[in-house]
Short mmCIF file of C-alpha atoms and ligand atoms in Angstrom, two decimals:
data_model
loop_
_atom_site.label_atom_id
_atom_site.label_comp_id
_atom_site.label_asym_id
_atom_site.label_seq_id
_atom_site.Cartn_x
_atom_site.Cartn_y
_atom_site.Cartn_z
CA MET A 1 -0.05 0.19 0.01
CA LYS A 2 1.32 3.16 -0.92
CA GLN A 3 1.44 6.55 1.51
CA PHE A 4 0.19 9.93 -0.01
CA ILE A 5 -0.30 13.80 0.95
CA VAL A 6 -2.55 15.62 -0.33
CA VAL A 7 -2.06 19.42 -0.03
CA GLY A 8 -4.81 21.70 -0.48
CA LEU A 9 -8.51 19.75 0.34
CA GLY A 10 -11.11 21.77 -2.53
CA ARG A 11 -13.30 20.58 -3.86
CA PHE A 12 -10.42 18.16 -5.92
CA GLY A 13 -8.12 17.57 -2.98
CA THR A 14 -11.59 16.49 -0.93
CA SER A 15 -12.08 13.62 -3.54
CA VAL A 16 -8.34 12.60 -4.63
CA ALA A 17 -8.11 12.37 -0.46
CA LYS A 18 -11.78 10.10 0.00
CA THR A 19 -11.22 7.85 -3.05
CA LEU A 20 -7.42 6.84 -1.54
CA ALA A 21 -7.37 5.68 1.82
CA GLU A 22 -11.88 4.42 0.70
CA ASN A 23 -10.01 2.12 -1.04
CA GLY A 24 -6.84 1.48 1.91
CA HIS A 25 -4.48 3.39 1.21
CA ASP A 26 -2.71 6.31 4.12
CA VAL A 27 -3.47 9.68 3.84
CA LEU A 28 -2.04 12.76 5.02
CA ALA A 29 -4.47 15.33 3.99
CA ILE A 30 -3.07 18.87 4.88
CA ASP A 31 -5.20 23.04 4.48
CA CYS A 32 -4.36 26.21 5.83
CA ASP A 33 -7.67 26.45 6.39
CA PRO A 34 -8.74 24.68 10.01
CA GLU A 35 -12.68 23.51 8.75
CA LYS A 36 -11.20 22.30 5.21
CA VAL A 37 -9.23 19.81 7.81
CA GLN A 38 -12.48 19.63 10.32
CA ALA A 39 -14.78 17.74 7.54
CA ILE A 40 -12.31 15.62 5.92
CA SER A 41 -10.42 14.04 9.67
CA SER A 42 -13.20 10.91 9.68
CA ASP A 43 -12.15 10.03 6.25
CA VAL A 44 -7.88 10.33 6.62
CA THR A 45 -5.57 8.46 7.92
CA HIS A 46 -4.75 12.38 9.02
CA ALA A 47 -5.62 15.15 8.97
CA VAL A 48 -3.34 18.70 9.52
CA GLU A 49 -3.38 22.27 9.78
CA ALA A 50 -0.94 23.92 8.38
CA ASP A 51 0.60 26.00 4.93
CA ALA A 52 2.14 24.04 2.48
CA THR A 53 4.53 26.78 2.37
CA ASP A 54 6.22 26.42 4.66
CA GLU A 55 8.82 24.55 4.34
CA GLU A 56 9.98 23.78 8.80
CA THR A 57 6.32 22.40 9.25
CA LEU A 58 6.55 19.80 6.02
CA LYS A 59 9.72 18.36 7.11
CA THR A 60 8.22 18.09 10.58
CA LEU A 61 5.23 16.02 9.74
CA GLY A 62 8.17 13.88 7.55
CA VAL A 63 6.81 14.08 4.14
CA ARG A 64 9.85 12.68 3.53
CA ASN A 65 8.45 9.36 3.84
CA PHE A 66 6.01 9.20 1.79
CA ASP A 67 5.76 7.95 -1.57
CA VAL A 68 3.40 10.51 -2.92
CA ALA A 69 1.72 14.41 -2.89
CA ILE A 70 -0.97 15.89 -4.50
CA ILE A 71 -0.73 19.51 -4.99
CA SER A 72 -3.77 20.67 -5.31
CA ILE A 73 -3.94 24.67 -4.03
CA GLY A 74 -6.95 26.16 -6.46
CA ASP A 75 -5.24 29.02 -8.09
CA ASN A 76 -2.85 30.38 -5.85
CA VAL A 77 0.35 29.96 -8.04
CA SER A 78 3.13 30.50 -5.72
CA ALA A 79 2.48 28.48 -3.40
CA ASN A 80 1.51 25.50 -5.75
CA ILE A 81 4.88 26.16 -7.29
CA LEU A 82 6.87 26.98 -3.67
CA CYS A 83 4.62 23.83 -1.95
CA THR A 84 7.01 21.51 -5.39
CA LEU A 85 9.36 22.27 -4.81
CA ILE A 86 10.15 21.87 -0.76
CA LEU A 87 8.03 18.19 -2.18
CA LYS A 88 10.68 17.73 -4.38
CA GLU A 89 14.32 19.28 -2.59
CA LEU A 90 12.53 16.52 0.39
CA ASN A 91 12.19 13.77 -1.47
CA LEU A 92 9.63 12.94 -2.58
CA PRO A 93 9.83 10.32 -5.90
CA TYR A 94 5.81 11.00 -7.15
CA VAL A 95 4.46 14.73 -6.69
CA ILE A 96 1.79 16.24 -9.03
CA VAL A 97 0.49 18.96 -9.41
CA LYS A 98 -3.63 20.29 -10.54
CA ALA A 99 -2.82 23.22 -12.63
CA PRO A 100 -5.12 26.38 -13.83
CA ASP A 101 -3.17 26.40 -17.20
CA THR A 102 -0.99 25.39 -19.62
CA LEU A 103 1.62 28.55 -18.48
CA HIS A 104 0.85 27.25 -14.68
CA GLY A 105 1.42 24.03 -15.88
CA LYS A 106 4.59 24.61 -17.95
CA VAL A 107 5.93 26.71 -14.12
CA LEU A 108 5.41 22.85 -12.02
CA THR A 109 7.33 21.37 -14.63
CA LYS A 110 10.32 22.75 -14.63
CA VAL A 111 10.45 23.35 -10.67
CA GLY A 112 10.15 19.72 -10.62
CA ALA A 113 6.61 18.63 -10.48
CA ASP A 114 6.21 14.64 -11.96
CA ARG A 115 3.14 14.94 -13.96
CA VAL A 116 0.29 17.55 -13.71
CA VAL A 117 -2.99 17.96 -14.02
CA TYR A 118 -5.42 20.02 -15.77
CA PRO A 119 -8.77 18.87 -14.90
CA GLU A 120 -11.74 21.81 -16.26
CA ARG A 121 -9.66 21.85 -19.31
CA ASP A 122 -9.26 17.34 -19.79
CA MET A 123 -12.98 17.15 -18.66
CA GLY A 124 -14.78 19.58 -20.79
CA ALA A 125 -13.03 17.79 -22.79
CA ARG A 126 -13.87 14.12 -21.88
CA ILE A 127 -17.58 15.44 -22.88
CA ALA A 128 -17.99 16.65 -25.03
CA GLN A 129 -15.78 14.42 -27.64
CA ASN A 130 -18.62 12.20 -25.69
CA LEU A 131 -21.49 14.01 -27.54
CA ILE A 132 -19.42 14.47 -30.25
CA SER A 133 -18.66 10.53 -30.90
CA SER A 134 -22.27 9.77 -30.04
CA ASN A 135 -23.31 6.57 -33.10
CA VAL A 136 -27.13 7.75 -32.34
CA LEU A 137 -29.15 8.91 -34.28
CA ASP A 138 -32.99 7.86 -33.04
CA TYR A 139 -34.38 6.98 -29.98
CA ILE A 140 -38.69 6.08 -29.40
CA GLU A 141 -39.21 4.85 -25.58
CA PHE A 142 -42.85 2.68 -26.82
CA ALA A 143 -43.25 1.64 -23.27
CA PRO A 144 -41.46 1.96 -19.52
CA GLU A 145 -37.92 0.95 -19.54
CA TYR A 146 -38.00 0.17 -23.90
CA GLY A 147 -36.93 1.77 -26.17
CA VAL A 148 -36.02 1.29 -29.85
CA ILE A 149 -33.27 3.45 -30.09
CA GLU A 150 -31.04 3.58 -34.32
CA ILE A 151 -27.54 3.48 -33.98
CA LEU A 152 -25.03 3.98 -36.73
CA ALA A 153 -23.13 0.93 -37.29
CA SER A 154 -19.33 1.28 -35.74
CA GLY A 155 -15.99 0.12 -36.40
CA LYS A 156 -16.09 -3.29 -34.99
CA MET A 157 -19.42 -4.32 -36.39
CA ILE A 158 -18.59 -4.26 -40.40
CA GLY A 159 -18.32 -7.20 -41.32
CA LYS A 160 -19.93 -9.38 -39.31
CA THR A 161 -22.94 -11.11 -39.06
CA LEU A 162 -25.77 -11.08 -36.98
CA LYS A 163 -24.43 -14.38 -35.68
CA GLU A 164 -21.22 -13.26 -34.56
CA LEU A 165 -21.44 -10.32 -32.45
CA GLU A 166 -24.57 -11.49 -30.86
CA LEU A 167 -25.99 -8.57 -29.61
CA ARG A 168 -29.41 -10.89 -28.25
CA ALA A 169 -26.56 -13.08 -26.03
CA ASN A 170 -24.31 -10.05 -24.96
CA PHE A 171 -26.34 -6.72 -24.44
CA ASP A 172 -30.01 -8.30 -24.96
CA VAL A 173 -31.16 -6.56 -27.33
CA ASN A 174 -32.70 -6.98 -30.77
CA VAL A 175 -31.96 -5.69 -34.58
CA MET A 176 -35.67 -5.60 -36.00
CA ALA A 177 -34.66 -3.82 -39.43
CA ILE A 178 -31.19 -2.78 -41.45
CA LYS A 179 -31.47 0.93 -42.64
CA ARG A 180 -29.01 0.37 -46.30
CA GLY A 181 -29.72 3.50 -48.08
CA GLU A 182 -33.14 3.89 -48.85
CA GLN A 183 -33.64 0.10 -48.72
CA LEU A 184 -35.42 -1.09 -45.25
CA TYR A 185 -33.94 -4.62 -44.22
CA ILE A 186 -37.02 -5.37 -41.72
CA SER A 187 -36.42 -9.03 -39.69
CA PRO A 188 -32.68 -9.21 -40.69
CA GLY A 189 -31.13 -13.35 -40.35
CA ALA A 190 -28.48 -14.52 -37.97
CA ASN A 191 -26.36 -14.26 -41.92
CA ASP A 192 -26.99 -10.79 -42.82
CA LYS A 193 -23.74 -8.58 -42.63
CA ILE A 194 -23.28 -5.24 -41.40
CA LEU A 195 -21.38 -3.17 -44.46
CA GLU A 196 -20.60 0.70 -44.17
CA GLY A 197 -22.73 3.01 -43.40
CA ASP A 198 -25.95 0.52 -42.24
CA LYS A 199 -28.43 1.96 -39.24
CA LEU A 200 -29.35 -0.44 -37.37
CA VAL A 201 -32.29 -0.61 -35.60
CA LEU A 202 -32.42 -2.08 -32.34
CA MET A 203 -35.36 -3.15 -28.89
CA GLY A 204 -35.16 -3.55 -25.36
CA LYS A 205 -34.20 -2.48 -22.58
CA ASN A 206 -33.02 0.89 -21.23
CA GLU A 207 -30.39 -0.08 -19.81
CA ASN A 208 -29.00 -1.82 -22.84
CA LEU A 209 -29.28 0.23 -24.86
CA GLU A 210 -27.39 3.11 -23.24
CA LYS A 211 -24.66 -0.47 -23.32
CA MET A 212 -25.76 -0.06 -26.88
CA LYS A 213 -24.43 3.35 -28.02
CA ASN A 214 -20.63 2.97 -27.17
CA PHE A 215 -20.31 -0.23 -29.07
CA GLY A 216 -17.46 -0.42 -31.01
CA ASN A 217 -16.79 3.07 -30.50
P1 ADP B 301 -10.66 23.03 -5.89
O1 ADP B 301 -11.04 23.38 -6.69
O2 ADP B 301 -10.25 22.48 -6.71
O3 ADP B 301 -12.32 23.05 -5.12
P2 ADP B 301 -10.24 25.45 -3.52
O4 ADP B 301 -9.31 26.82 -5.21
O5 ADP B 301 -11.48 24.92 -3.64
O6 ADP B 301 -9.75 24.09 -5.10
O7 ADP B 301 -9.08 25.15 -2.40
C1 ADP B 301 -7.83 25.42 -2.21
C2 ADP B 301 -7.67 24.66 -1.27
O8 ADP B 301 -6.52 25.03 -0.40
C3 ADP B 301 -8.75 24.74 0.12
O9 ADP B 301 -8.89 24.20 0.79
C4 ADP B 301 -6.69 27.08 0.60
O10 ADP B 301 -7.42 26.48 2.45
C5 ADP B 301 -5.84 25.95 0.34
N1 ADP B 301 -5.05 26.57 0.21
C6 ADP B 301 -4.48 27.45 -0.07
N2 ADP B 301 -2.98 28.13 0.03
C7 ADP B 301 -2.75 27.13 0.90
C8 ADP B 301 -1.45 26.96 1.86
N3 ADP B 301 -0.53 27.92 2.28
N4 ADP B 301 -1.10 25.69 2.24
C9 ADP B 301 -2.25 24.76 2.75
N5 ADP B 301 -3.25 24.78 1.30
C10 ADP B 301 -3.66 26.02 1.20
#
């Protein structure tokens, strides 16, 4: 089990610290705000009120014995930099820092950060990708919990027969029709092959249709 230090207990730091502790790791959580420290104290191994830019304080806390530090002191650029510098000088093997932007991130790398993360930027990009790559063309609900969706055949499906895809066995959904250009093949058979550009009309429980949305992406 690794030992972690989490510096800065805003939303990000708190979430990191709690998740590590829930997974059985030793976590030392540090913040200069006593309320933040109090709020997390029962969830982590140690929670300490301290200024993370003070080298003597960090030494006293025995930070050199830890494996990984995650620093997330909000938008306080100089505090993030100072804390990174001190922890690396104390030979902490792996220091991860949350940065608000790439310029700030570059400085953090220069002073020794092993990894810089940009959670807001990355999450925004992931959500946008997810919206763009969704291959669902349409959805009709015909009973509570059941629906019909039309999806564009994805890479994994092309060239396979319905039998090979085993959508019924794997996802418990039925292929009601295949739309190919102007043609509509109703109740396709097990040996019918999916071609590029095909649209599949699927029926099933909403939760199973949901899984189909990302199939093959
Ligand atoms: P988030 O975006 O993750 O919610 P916040 O900006 O809300 O981040 O949180 C940053 C945290 O860092 C605050 O809880 C603040 O008290 C703490 N903090 C700021 N400066 C220091 C410091 N020098 N030492 C320790 N903790 C600090």
